[in-house]
Amino acid sequence: MFHLEKKVVAENKIYREVFMNKSITRRKMLKVSALPFLASGFSRCKMSKSIKKEPLSDGLNIYWGDIHNHCGVGYARGSLERAFEIAESHLDFFAFTPHSQWHDMPMMEENKHMKWVEGFNATRKRWGDVQKMCADKYKKGKFVTFPAYEWHSSFYGDYHLIFPYDYPPLKILKDVKELQEFAREEGIIIIPHHPGYKTGRRGANFKYVDIEVSPILEIYSEHGNAERDNAQFPYIRHSMGGVWKQNTLQYALQSGIRFGVIASTDDHLGYPGAYGEGLAAVMAPELSREAIFDSLKNKRTYGVTGDRITLRYSLNGNVMGESIPFSKKRKIDVKTSGWDKIEKVEVVKNNRVIHKDFPIDRKITAFCWNQPVLLRIEFGWGPWAALELARVCDWDFKIEVSGGAINNIQPCFQSGPYEESKRNLIYERTKTSCKVKSYTSRREAFAEIPTNAIVLNIPGSPETKLSVSLNKPNEIQINKQLKELTEKNDVIFTGPFPDESLIIHPVVFSDHFNTEFSITDDEPSGGVDWYYIRVTQANGQLAWSSPVWVEKE
């Protein structure tokens, strides 16, 4: 049986005393007109004032990073300096992973394999520069770097090596057994990535996985989604084919391989943390190389596709990534906060969904203004390819809020187009304003989506005023009250057809982007059971937790 008990989240003592020993549904609570102060406290979720971490009640923070990214050191694009500058501007931790070797590389028509050969030579030539950059950029408590590089294999699948110390050797390894032995000797982790391709075509080869040195699996990147076959975000961009079911996360878990979950971009335009290409979330007590690496080793990790969805999940008090002794009664606690409406939160047991929560279906009332709201401003579009007007559009605008504040800002900046000298920036931030510089194009747009965006977390009221002062691409003044955006959006064109445009999306209320619930599962399967959480937002962005495993009796 599965027993659902939704809990009211409240910060002050009154809320806690009233609900400490009671179970109440959201709908029942909102009908209690005599207790409006209680209704306003439901699903209260304290939002971080920094994009860089979210405090958790268990003493762990969520830190955001990209531990699989490429630039011109290797066979991708962009300078090494640009890659580290971008990473430091919006991430907590970063591993630059230059391409280093491919021991069983096939010869390709028209000598196309030389692209890889030249990339490997570039990495070896500049390995000293990579090591120095990584060491120089590490700032404990501010920005954590990891030396790293990538190892290709047609037969064993691709791995990237993450080192917990500076100035490691770049070693040429001809076999996965050599790679694993090197990992054990050096105390590093090696992460299989884009696993979903068929074995033999650079997909994973789970027969040779050593979980001691490969505790986590990169299930999402710009390649696509390898959680399961026929999932959202299929493998379509590369030459290795679609997802092979036998190389998905769910197949590995079913086969007894205890992988934790991670995502990272694998971006080849030198843009760490590129929106939509995958981000790594790590739960750790502090922002240090030692703490982040320890969490990677112990699977206190989860992955997101783009939006920085905060996700806390425990089973009988044990956080994601742990294996625990048998217990018939399993209490599962889930708390998550998104950057758009959360369509559903699923509890997955042994690859089957056993519970769904639907925040998007909650009724919105006047009490919802008692909590901060989200507002997404998306910009780009412009001439489509058939017009042959390919161009890069520069954006420069200021956002001001009156009658409210800006608690937090999420950047949604994608990797394309590649422009060495341009940057996406959110700067001159105050409690009520910020400035944005960006650039968009249909050229090299990820997933053919030619837009960037920012999302504001705003405590305010229906009367709160939003002002957007556009300087580029044209001077335009936009003024809105939040009440105008509760059920409508606005589309603003920056010039005549087919010029670029901007959308101010509808307000998203707290009850739609925050949720917390508990369920109890008391139906053991008779074998080892594993549980993980999948979060799906209305805009399609996803999050996956690492599992918790319960041993058999």
Coordinates of C-alpha atoms in Angstrom, one line a residue:
M1 CA 0.0 0.0 0.0
F2 CA 1.1 3.6 -0.7
H3 CA 0.0 6.1 1.9
L4 CA 0.3 9.8 0.8
E5 CA 0.5 12.5 3.4
K6 CA 1.0 16.0 2.0
K7 CA 2.7 18.2 4.5
V8 CA 2.4 21.9 5.0
V9 CA 5.8 23.6 4.8
A10 CA 6.0 26.6 7.2
E11 CA 8.8 28.7 8.5
N12 CA 7.2 30.1 11.7
K13 CA 6.4 28.3 14.9
I14 CA 2.6 28.8 14.5
Y15 CA 2.5 26.8 11.3
R16 CA 4.6 24.0 12.8
E17 CA 2.5 23.7 15.9
V18 CA -0.8 23.6 14.0
F19 CA 0.3 20.9 11.5
M20 CA 3.0 18.9 13.4
N21 CA 0.7 15.9 13.9
K22 CA -1.9 16.5 11.2
S23 CA -2.3 15.4 7.6
I24 CA -4.2 17.8 5.4
T25 CA -4.6 18.1 1.7
R26 CA -4.0 21.4 -0.1
R27 CA -7.5 21.5 -1.5
K28 CA -9.1 21.0 2.0
M29 CA -6.8 23.6 3.4
L30 CA -7.7 26.2 0.8
K31 CA -11.4 25.7 1.6
V32 CA -10.9 26.7 5.2
S33 CA -11.8 30.3 4.7
A34 CA -11.5 31.1 8.3
L35 CA -7.7 30.3 8.3
P36 CA -6.3 32.4 5.4
F37 CA -2.9 32.7 7.1
L38 CA -2.6 28.9 7.1
A39 CA -3.5 28.7 3.4
S40 CA -0.9 31.2 2.5
G41 CA 1.7 29.1 4.2
F42 CA 1.1 25.9 2.2
S43 CA 4.0 24.8 0.0
R44 CA 6.2 27.6 1.4
C45 CA 9.7 27.1 0.0
K46 CA 12.5 29.3 1.0
M47 CA 14.3 30.4 -2.2
S48 CA 18.0 31.0 -2.3
K49 CA 19.1 34.6 -2.9
S50 CA 22.0 33.3 -5.0
I51 CA 21.9 31.3 -8.2
K52 CA 24.8 29.2 -6.8
K53 CA 23.3 27.2 -4.0
E54 CA 20.2 26.1 -2.2
P55 CA 20.4 25.4 1.6
L56 CA 18.9 22.1 2.7
S57 CA 17.7 21.1 6.1
D58 CA 20.1 18.1 6.2
G59 CA 23.1 20.4 6.2
L60 CA 23.9 19.8 2.5
N61 CA 23.8 22.5 -0.2
I62 CA 23.1 22.0 -3.9
Y63 CA 25.9 23.2 -6.1
W64 CA 25.7 23.5 -9.9
G65 CA 28.4 22.5 -12.4
D66 CA 29.5 21.1 -15.7
I67 CA 32.0 18.3 -15.6
H68 CA 32.1 17.4 -19.3
N69 CA 32.8 20.3 -21.7
H70 CA 35.0 21.0 -24.7
C71 CA 36.7 23.8 -26.5
G72 CA 39.5 24.3 -29.1
V73 CA 41.9 22.4 -27.0
G74 CA 40.8 19.2 -28.5
Y75 CA 38.6 19.0 -31.6
A76 CA 35.9 21.5 -30.5
R77 CA 35.8 25.3 -30.7
G78 CA 36.6 28.3 -28.5
S79 CA 39.6 29.3 -26.5
L80 CA 40.6 27.8 -23.2
E81 CA 40.4 31.2 -21.5
R82 CA 36.8 31.8 -22.7
A83 CA 35.6 28.4 -21.5
F84 CA 36.9 29.0 -17.9
E85 CA 35.6 32.6 -17.9
I86 CA 32.1 31.5 -18.9
A87 CA 32.1 28.7 -16.4
E88 CA 33.2 30.9 -13.5
S89 CA 30.5 33.5 -14.4
H90 CA 27.6 31.2 -13.5
L91 CA 28.7 27.8 -12.2
D92 CA 30.0 26.5 -8.9
F93 CA 32.3 23.8 -10.2
F94 CA 33.7 22.9 -13.6
A95 CA 35.8 20.2 -15.3
F96 CA 37.1 21.0 -18.7
T97 CA 37.6 17.6 -20.5
P98 CA 39.8 17.9 -23.5
H99 CA 39.7 15.0 -26.0
S100 CA 42.9 13.0 -25.5
Q101 CA 42.8 9.6 -27.3
W102 CA 40.8 6.9 -29.1
H103 CA 42.7 3.6 -29.0
D104 CA 40.3 1.7 -31.5
M105 CA 39.4 4.6 -33.8
P106 CA 38.2 3.4 -37.2
M107 CA 39.6 4.9 -40.4
M108 CA 37.0 7.1 -42.0
E109 CA 36.1 8.1 -45.5
E110 CA 38.0 11.1 -46.9
N111 CA 40.3 10.8 -44.0
K112 CA 37.7 12.4 -41.7
H113 CA 39.3 10.6 -38.7
M114 CA 42.1 13.2 -38.9
K115 CA 39.7 15.6 -37.1
W116 CA 40.1 13.5 -34.0
V117 CA 43.9 12.9 -34.6
E118 CA 44.5 16.7 -34.8
G119 CA 42.3 17.3 -31.7
F120 CA 44.2 14.7 -29.7
N121 CA 47.5 16.4 -30.7
A122 CA 46.2 19.8 -29.7
T123 CA 45.3 18.4 -26.2
R124 CA 48.8 16.9 -25.7
K125 CA 50.5 20.0 -26.9
R126 CA 48.5 22.3 -24.6
W127 CA 48.1 19.9 -21.6
G128 CA 50.4 22.1 -19.5
D129 CA 48.3 25.1 -20.2
V130 CA 45.1 23.2 -19.2
Q131 CA 46.7 22.1 -16.0
K132 CA 47.9 25.6 -15.1
M133 CA 44.5 27.2 -15.9
C134 CA 42.7 24.6 -13.8
A135 CA 45.0 25.2 -10.8
D136 CA 44.9 29.0 -11.1
K137 CA 41.2 29.2 -11.3
Y138 CA 40.4 27.1 -8.3
K139 CA 39.0 29.3 -5.4
K140 CA 37.7 27.3 -2.5
G141 CA 34.2 28.6 -1.5
K142 CA 33.8 30.4 -4.8
F143 CA 34.7 28.3 -7.8
V144 CA 35.9 24.7 -7.9
T145 CA 37.8 23.3 -10.8
F146 CA 38.8 19.7 -11.6
P147 CA 41.6 18.6 -13.9
A148 CA 40.1 16.2 -16.4
Y149 CA 40.2 14.7 -19.9
E150 CA 38.2 12.4 -22.2
W151 CA 39.0 8.8 -23.3
H152 CA 37.3 7.4 -26.4
S153 CA 36.6 3.8 -27.2
S154 CA 34.4 2.3 -29.8
F155 CA 34.1 -1.0 -27.9
Y156 CA 34.2 0.0 -24.2
G157 CA 32.4 3.4 -24.6
D158 CA 33.6 6.9 -23.8
Y159 CA 34.7 8.0 -20.4
H160 CA 35.9 11.2 -18.9
L161 CA 38.5 11.2 -16.1
I162 CA 38.0 13.5 -13.1
F163 CA 41.0 14.2 -10.9
P164 CA 40.8 15.5 -7.3
Y165 CA 44.3 17.1 -7.5
D166 CA 46.3 19.5 -9.7
Y167 CA 48.8 18.7 -12.4
P168 CA 47.8 15.1 -13.1
P169 CA 49.5 13.1 -15.9
L170 CA 47.9 12.7 -19.3
K171 CA 48.3 9.0 -19.8
I172 CA 47.6 7.0 -23.0
L173 CA 45.6 3.9 -22.1
K174 CA 44.9 1.2 -24.6
D175 CA 42.2 -0.8 -22.7
V176 CA 39.4 -0.2 -20.2
K177 CA 41.2 -2.5 -17.7
E178 CA 44.3 -0.2 -17.9
L179 CA 42.0 2.8 -17.5
Q180 CA 40.3 1.3 -14.4
E181 CA 43.6 0.3 -12.8
F182 CA 44.9 3.8 -13.5
A183 CA 41.8 5.2 -11.8
R184 CA 42.3 3.1 -8.7
E185 CA 46.0 4.0 -8.5
E186 CA 45.3 7.7 -8.8
G187 CA 42.1 7.9 -6.7
I188 CA 40.1 9.4 -9.5
I189 CA 36.6 8.7 -11.0
I190 CA 35.9 7.8 -14.6
I191 CA 32.4 8.6 -15.8
P192 CA 30.7 6.8 -18.8
H193 CA 28.9 9.3 -21.0
H194 CA 26.5 9.2 -23.9
P195 CA 25.9 5.6 -22.8
G196 CA 22.8 5.1 -24.9
Y197 CA 24.6 4.4 -28.2
K198 CA 24.9 0.8 -29.2
T199 CA 27.9 -1.0 -27.8
G200 CA 30.6 -1.0 -30.5
R201 CA 29.6 2.5 -31.6
R202 CA 31.0 4.4 -28.6
G203 CA 28.0 3.5 -26.4
A204 CA 28.5 2.1 -23.0
N205 CA 29.7 -1.5 -22.5
F206 CA 28.1 -2.3 -19.1
K207 CA 29.9 -5.8 -19.0
Y208 CA 33.1 -4.0 -18.3
V209 CA 31.9 -1.3 -15.9
D210 CA 33.7 -1.1 -12.5
I211 CA 31.3 0.7 -10.2
E212 CA 34.2 1.4 -7.7
V213 CA 35.7 3.9 -10.1
S214 CA 32.6 4.7 -12.2
P215 CA 30.0 5.4 -9.5
I216 CA 27.9 7.8 -11.7
L217 CA 26.5 7.7 -15.2
E218 CA 26.0 10.8 -17.4
I219 CA 22.5 10.1 -18.6
Y220 CA 21.9 13.4 -20.3
S221 CA 23.9 15.8 -22.4
E222 CA 23.7 17.5 -25.8
H223 CA 23.6 14.0 -27.2
G224 CA 20.2 13.4 -25.6
N225 CA 18.5 11.4 -22.8
A226 CA 19.6 7.9 -21.9
E227 CA 17.4 7.3 -18.8
R228 CA 15.2 4.9 -20.9
D229 CA 14.4 4.2 -24.5
N230 CA 11.7 6.3 -26.2
A231 CA 12.2 9.1 -23.6
Q232 CA 12.0 12.8 -24.2
F233 CA 15.1 14.3 -25.9
P234 CA 16.1 11.3 -28.1
Y235 CA 19.6 10.8 -29.6
I236 CA 19.4 12.5 -33.0
R237 CA 22.4 14.9 -33.4
H238 CA 25.3 12.5 -34.0
S239 CA 26.4 9.7 -36.3
M240 CA 26.2 6.8 -33.7
G241 CA 22.5 6.2 -34.1
G242 CA 19.6 6.3 -31.7
V243 CA 19.2 5.1 -28.1
W244 CA 19.9 1.3 -27.6
K245 CA 17.6 0.2 -24.7
Q246 CA 20.3 -2.2 -23.4
N247 CA 22.5 0.9 -22.7
T248 CA 20.0 3.0 -20.7
L249 CA 20.1 3.9 -17.1
Q250 CA 17.0 1.8 -16.4
Y251 CA 18.5 -1.3 -18.1
A252 CA 21.7 -0.9 -16.0
L253 CA 19.7 -0.6 -12.8
Q254 CA 17.7 -3.6 -13.7
S255 CA 20.9 -5.5 -14.4
G256 CA 22.2 -4.7 -10.9
I257 CA 24.6 -1.9 -11.7
R258 CA 24.2 0.7 -9.0
F259 CA 24.9 3.9 -10.9
G260 CA 24.3 7.4 -9.5
V261 CA 22.9 10.0 -11.9
I262 CA 24.6 13.0 -13.4
A263 CA 24.2 15.3 -16.4
S264 CA 26.6 17.7 -18.1
T265 CA 26.7 19.4 -21.4
D266 CA 29.4 17.7 -23.6
D267 CA 29.2 21.0 -25.4
H268 CA 31.5 21.5 -28.3
L269 CA 31.2 25.3 -28.7
G270 CA 33.3 26.0 -25.6
Y271 CA 30.3 27.1 -23.5
P272 CA 30.2 25.4 -20.1
G273 CA 26.8 25.1 -18.5
A274 CA 25.0 25.8 -21.8
Y275 CA 21.3 25.9 -21.2
G276 CA 19.4 22.8 -22.4
E277 CA 22.5 20.7 -22.8
G278 CA 22.6 19.3 -19.2
L279 CA 23.9 20.4 -15.8
A280 CA 25.3 18.5 -12.8
A281 CA 23.8 19.0 -9.4
V282 CA 25.9 17.9 -6.3
M283 CA 24.8 17.8 -2.7
A284 CA 27.7 18.7 -0.5
P285 CA 28.4 20.5 2.8
E286 CA 30.7 23.1 1.3
L287 CA 32.0 24.3 -2.0
S288 CA 35.5 22.8 -2.0
R289 CA 37.2 20.3 -4.3
E290 CA 37.3 17.7 -1.6
A291 CA 33.6 18.0 -0.8
I292 CA 32.4 18.0 -4.4
F293 CA 34.6 15.1 -5.3
D294 CA 33.4 13.1 -2.3
S295 CA 29.8 13.7 -3.3
L296 CA 30.5 12.6 -6.9
K297 CA 32.1 9.4 -5.5
N298 CA 29.2 8.7 -3.2
K299 CA 26.4 9.5 -5.7
R300 CA 25.0 12.5 -3.9
T301 CA 24.2 13.8 -7.3
Y302 CA 21.4 14.4 -9.7
G303 CA 21.0 15.8 -13.2
V304 CA 18.9 18.4 -15.0
T305 CA 18.4 19.2 -18.6
G306 CA 18.5 23.0 -18.3
D307 CA 16.5 24.7 -15.6
R308 CA 18.1 24.5 -12.2
I309 CA 15.4 22.4 -10.5
T310 CA 16.2 22.0 -6.8
L311 CA 15.5 18.4 -5.7
R312 CA 15.8 16.9 -2.3
Y313 CA 14.9 13.2 -1.8
S314 CA 15.4 10.7 1.0
L315 CA 14.2 7.2 1.9
N316 CA 13.9 6.5 5.6
G317 CA 16.1 9.5 6.1
N318 CA 18.9 8.4 3.7
V319 CA 19.8 10.8 0.9
M320 CA 20.1 9.9 -2.8
G321 CA 22.9 7.6 -3.7
E322 CA 22.9 5.4 -0.6
S323 CA 22.3 1.6 -0.2
I324 CA 20.5 0.8 3.0
P325 CA 19.6 -2.4 4.9
F326 CA 16.2 -4.1 4.3
S327 CA 13.2 -2.5 5.8
K328 CA 9.6 -3.4 4.9
K329 CA 8.4 0.1 5.5
R330 CA 10.0 2.7 3.2
K331 CA 9.1 6.4 3.9
I332 CA 10.0 8.5 0.9
D333 CA 10.3 12.3 1.3
V334 CA 10.4 14.6 -1.7
K335 CA 10.9 18.3 -1.9
T336 CA 11.4 20.1 -5.2
S337 CA 11.3 23.6 -6.6
G338 CA 11.4 24.4 -10.3
W339 CA 11.8 27.4 -12.6
D340 CA 8.5 26.8 -14.4
K341 CA 5.3 25.1 -13.6
I342 CA 6.0 21.5 -12.4
E343 CA 3.9 19.2 -14.5
K344 CA 4.6 16.1 -12.4
V345 CA 6.9 14.6 -9.9
E346 CA 7.2 10.8 -10.2
V347 CA 8.5 8.3 -7.7
V348 CA 10.1 5.5 -9.7
K349 CA 10.5 2.1 -8.0
N350 CA 12.3 -0.7 -10.0
N351 CA 11.7 1.3 -13.2
R352 CA 8.0 1.5 -12.6
V353 CA 6.2 4.7 -11.5
I354 CA 4.5 4.1 -8.1
H355 CA 3.4 7.7 -7.3
K356 CA 2.8 11.0 -9.2
D357 CA 2.3 14.4 -7.8
F358 CA 0.8 17.1 -10.1
P359 CA 1.6 20.6 -8.8
I360 CA 0.4 22.1 -12.1
D361 CA -3.2 21.1 -11.3
R362 CA -3.5 23.1 -8.1
K363 CA -6.1 25.8 -8.0
I364 CA -4.6 29.3 -7.7
T365 CA -6.2 31.7 -5.2
A366 CA -5.5 35.2 -3.9
F367 CA -3.3 33.6 -1.2
C368 CA -0.8 32.6 -3.8
W369 CA 0.5 36.2 -3.9
N370 CA 1.8 35.7 -0.4
Q371 CA 4.7 33.7 -1.9
P372 CA 7.2 34.8 -4.6
V373 CA 6.3 34.2 -8.3
L374 CA 8.4 33.4 -11.3
L375 CA 8.6 35.5 -14.5
R376 CA 10.4 34.3 -17.6
I377 CA 11.7 36.8 -20.2
E378 CA 12.7 35.1 -23.4
F379 CA 14.3 36.8 -26.4
G380 CA 15.6 35.9 -29.8
W381 CA 13.9 34.4 -32.9
G382 CA 14.5 36.6 -36.0
P383 CA 14.8 35.6 -39.6
W384 CA 14.4 31.9 -40.2
A385 CA 17.0 30.0 -42.4
A386 CA 15.0 30.1 -45.6
L387 CA 15.3 33.9 -45.8
E388 CA 19.1 33.6 -45.9
L389 CA 19.5 36.5 -43.5
A390 CA 21.8 34.7 -41.0
R391 CA 22.9 37.1 -38.3
V392 CA 23.8 37.5 -34.7
C393 CA 21.6 39.9 -32.7
D394 CA 23.0 41.8 -29.7
W395 CA 20.7 42.4 -26.8
D396 CA 21.1 45.0 -24.1
F397 CA 18.3 45.8 -21.6
K398 CA 17.6 46.8 -18.0
I399 CA 14.9 45.2 -15.8
E400 CA 13.4 47.1 -12.9
V401 CA 10.7 46.0 -10.4
S402 CA 8.7 48.5 -8.3
G403 CA 6.4 47.4 -5.5
G404 CA 8.4 44.2 -5.2
A405 CA 11.9 42.8 -5.4
I406 CA 14.1 40.4 -7.3
N407 CA 15.1 37.5 -5.0
N408 CA 16.9 35.4 -7.5
I409 CA 17.7 35.2 -11.3
Q410 CA 18.2 32.0 -13.3
P411 CA 20.2 32.4 -16.5
C412 CA 19.1 30.4 -19.5
F413 CA 21.9 31.1 -21.9
Q414 CA 22.6 28.6 -24.7
S415 CA 25.9 27.8 -26.4
G416 CA 25.1 29.0 -29.9
P417 CA 26.1 30.8 -31.9
Y418 CA 29.8 30.4 -31.2
E419 CA 31.3 33.9 -30.8
E420 CA 34.7 34.1 -29.2
S421 CA 34.4 37.7 -28.1
K422 CA 30.7 37.9 -27.0
R423 CA 29.4 37.1 -23.5
N424 CA 26.0 36.6 -21.9
L425 CA 25.9 38.6 -18.7
I426 CA 23.6 39.5 -15.9
Y427 CA 25.2 42.4 -14.1
E428 CA 24.7 45.5 -11.9
R429 CA 22.2 43.6 -9.8
T430 CA 20.4 45.3 -7.0
K431 CA 17.4 44.2 -4.9
T432 CA 15.0 45.6 -7.5
S433 CA 16.9 45.7 -10.8
C434 CA 19.5 44.1 -13.1
K435 CA 21.0 44.6 -16.5
V436 CA 21.4 41.9 -19.2
K437 CA 23.7 41.7 -22.2
S438 CA 23.3 38.7 -24.5
Y439 CA 23.3 37.6 -28.1
T440 CA 21.1 35.3 -30.2
S441 CA 21.0 33.7 -33.6
R442 CA 19.5 30.9 -35.6
R443 CA 23.0 29.9 -36.5
E444 CA 24.2 27.0 -34.3
A445 CA 21.1 27.3 -32.1
F446 CA 20.8 24.3 -29.8
A447 CA 17.9 22.1 -30.8
E448 CA 17.0 24.8 -33.3
I449 CA 15.7 27.1 -30.5
P450 CA 17.1 30.5 -31.3
T451 CA 16.4 32.1 -27.9
N452 CA 18.0 32.9 -24.6
A453 CA 16.1 33.8 -21.4
I454 CA 16.3 34.8 -17.8
V455 CA 13.8 33.9 -15.0
L456 CA 13.1 36.2 -12.1
N457 CA 11.9 35.1 -8.7
I458 CA 9.8 38.1 -7.5
P459 CA 8.1 38.6 -4.2
G460 CA 5.4 41.1 -5.0
S461 CA 1.7 41.6 -5.6
P462 CA -0.7 42.0 -8.5
E463 CA 0.2 45.7 -8.5
T464 CA 3.9 45.1 -8.8
K465 CA 5.3 46.9 -11.8
L466 CA 7.8 45.4 -14.2
S467 CA 9.9 47.7 -16.5
V468 CA 12.0 46.4 -19.3
S469 CA 14.1 49.1 -21.0
L470 CA 15.5 47.8 -24.2
N471 CA 18.6 49.5 -25.7
K472 CA 19.5 46.8 -28.3
P473 CA 18.6 45.7 -30.8
N474 CA 16.3 48.8 -30.7
E475 CA 15.2 51.3 -28.1
I476 CA 11.9 50.1 -26.7
Q477 CA 10.2 50.7 -23.3
I478 CA 8.0 47.9 -21.9
N479 CA 5.9 48.4 -18.7
K480 CA 3.6 45.8 -17.2
Q481 CA 1.9 45.0 -13.9
L482 CA 2.1 41.5 -12.7
K483 CA -1.7 41.2 -12.7
E484 CA -1.6 41.7 -16.5
L485 CA 0.6 38.5 -16.7
T486 CA -1.4 36.1 -14.6
E487 CA -3.2 34.5 -17.5
K488 CA -1.6 36.2 -20.5
N489 CA 1.8 36.8 -21.9
D490 CA 3.1 39.5 -24.1
V491 CA 5.1 39.4 -27.4
I492 CA 7.1 42.5 -28.3
F493 CA 8.7 42.8 -31.7
T494 CA 11.9 44.8 -32.0
G495 CA 11.3 46.0 -35.5
P496 CA 9.5 45.1 -38.8
F497 CA 9.2 41.6 -40.1
P498 CA 11.3 39.5 -39.7
D499 CA 13.2 41.2 -36.9
E500 CA 13.8 39.6 -33.5
S501 CA 11.2 39.5 -30.7
L502 CA 10.8 39.1 -27.0
I503 CA 8.2 37.3 -24.8
I504 CA 7.3 38.1 -21.3
H505 CA 5.8 34.8 -20.2
P506 CA 2.8 34.5 -17.7
V507 CA 3.5 34.6 -14.0
V508 CA 4.1 31.2 -12.4
F509 CA 2.8 30.9 -8.8
S510 CA 4.6 29.2 -6.0
D511 CA 2.0 26.4 -5.7
H512 CA 2.8 25.5 -9.3
F513 CA 6.6 25.4 -9.0
N514 CA 7.1 24.2 -5.5
T515 CA 5.9 20.9 -4.0
E516 CA 6.7 18.6 -1.1
F517 CA 5.2 15.3 -0.2
S518 CA 5.8 12.0 1.6
I519 CA 4.7 8.5 0.7
T520 CA 5.2 5.1 2.4
D521 CA 5.9 2.0 0.4
D522 CA 5.4 -1.3 2.3
E523 CA 5.5 -3.7 -0.6
P524 CA 9.1 -5.1 -1.0
S525 CA 9.7 -6.9 -4.2
G526 CA 11.6 -9.8 -2.6
G527 CA 14.9 -8.6 -4.2
V528 CA 16.9 -5.5 -4.1
D529 CA 14.7 -2.5 -4.7
W530 CA 15.8 0.9 -6.1
Y531 CA 13.9 4.2 -6.0
Y532 CA 14.6 7.5 -7.8
I533 CA 12.7 10.7 -8.6
R534 CA 11.9 12.2 -12.0
V535 CA 10.7 15.8 -12.2
T536 CA 9.0 17.2 -15.4
Q537 CA 8.3 20.9 -15.9
A538 CA 5.6 22.2 -18.2
N539 CA 8.3 23.6 -20.5
G540 CA 9.8 20.1 -20.9
Q541 CA 12.8 20.6 -18.6
L542 CA 13.6 17.5 -16.5
A543 CA 15.5 16.5 -13.4
W544 CA 16.5 13.0 -12.2
S545 CA 17.7 12.0 -8.8
S546 CA 20.3 9.3 -8.1
P547 CA 18.6 6.2 -6.7
V548 CA 18.4 4.9 -3.1
W549 CA 18.8 1.1 -3.0
V550 CA 17.1 -1.1 -0.3
E551 CA 18.8 -4.5 0.2
K552 CA 16.7 -7.6 0.0
E553 CA 15.7 -9.3 3.3

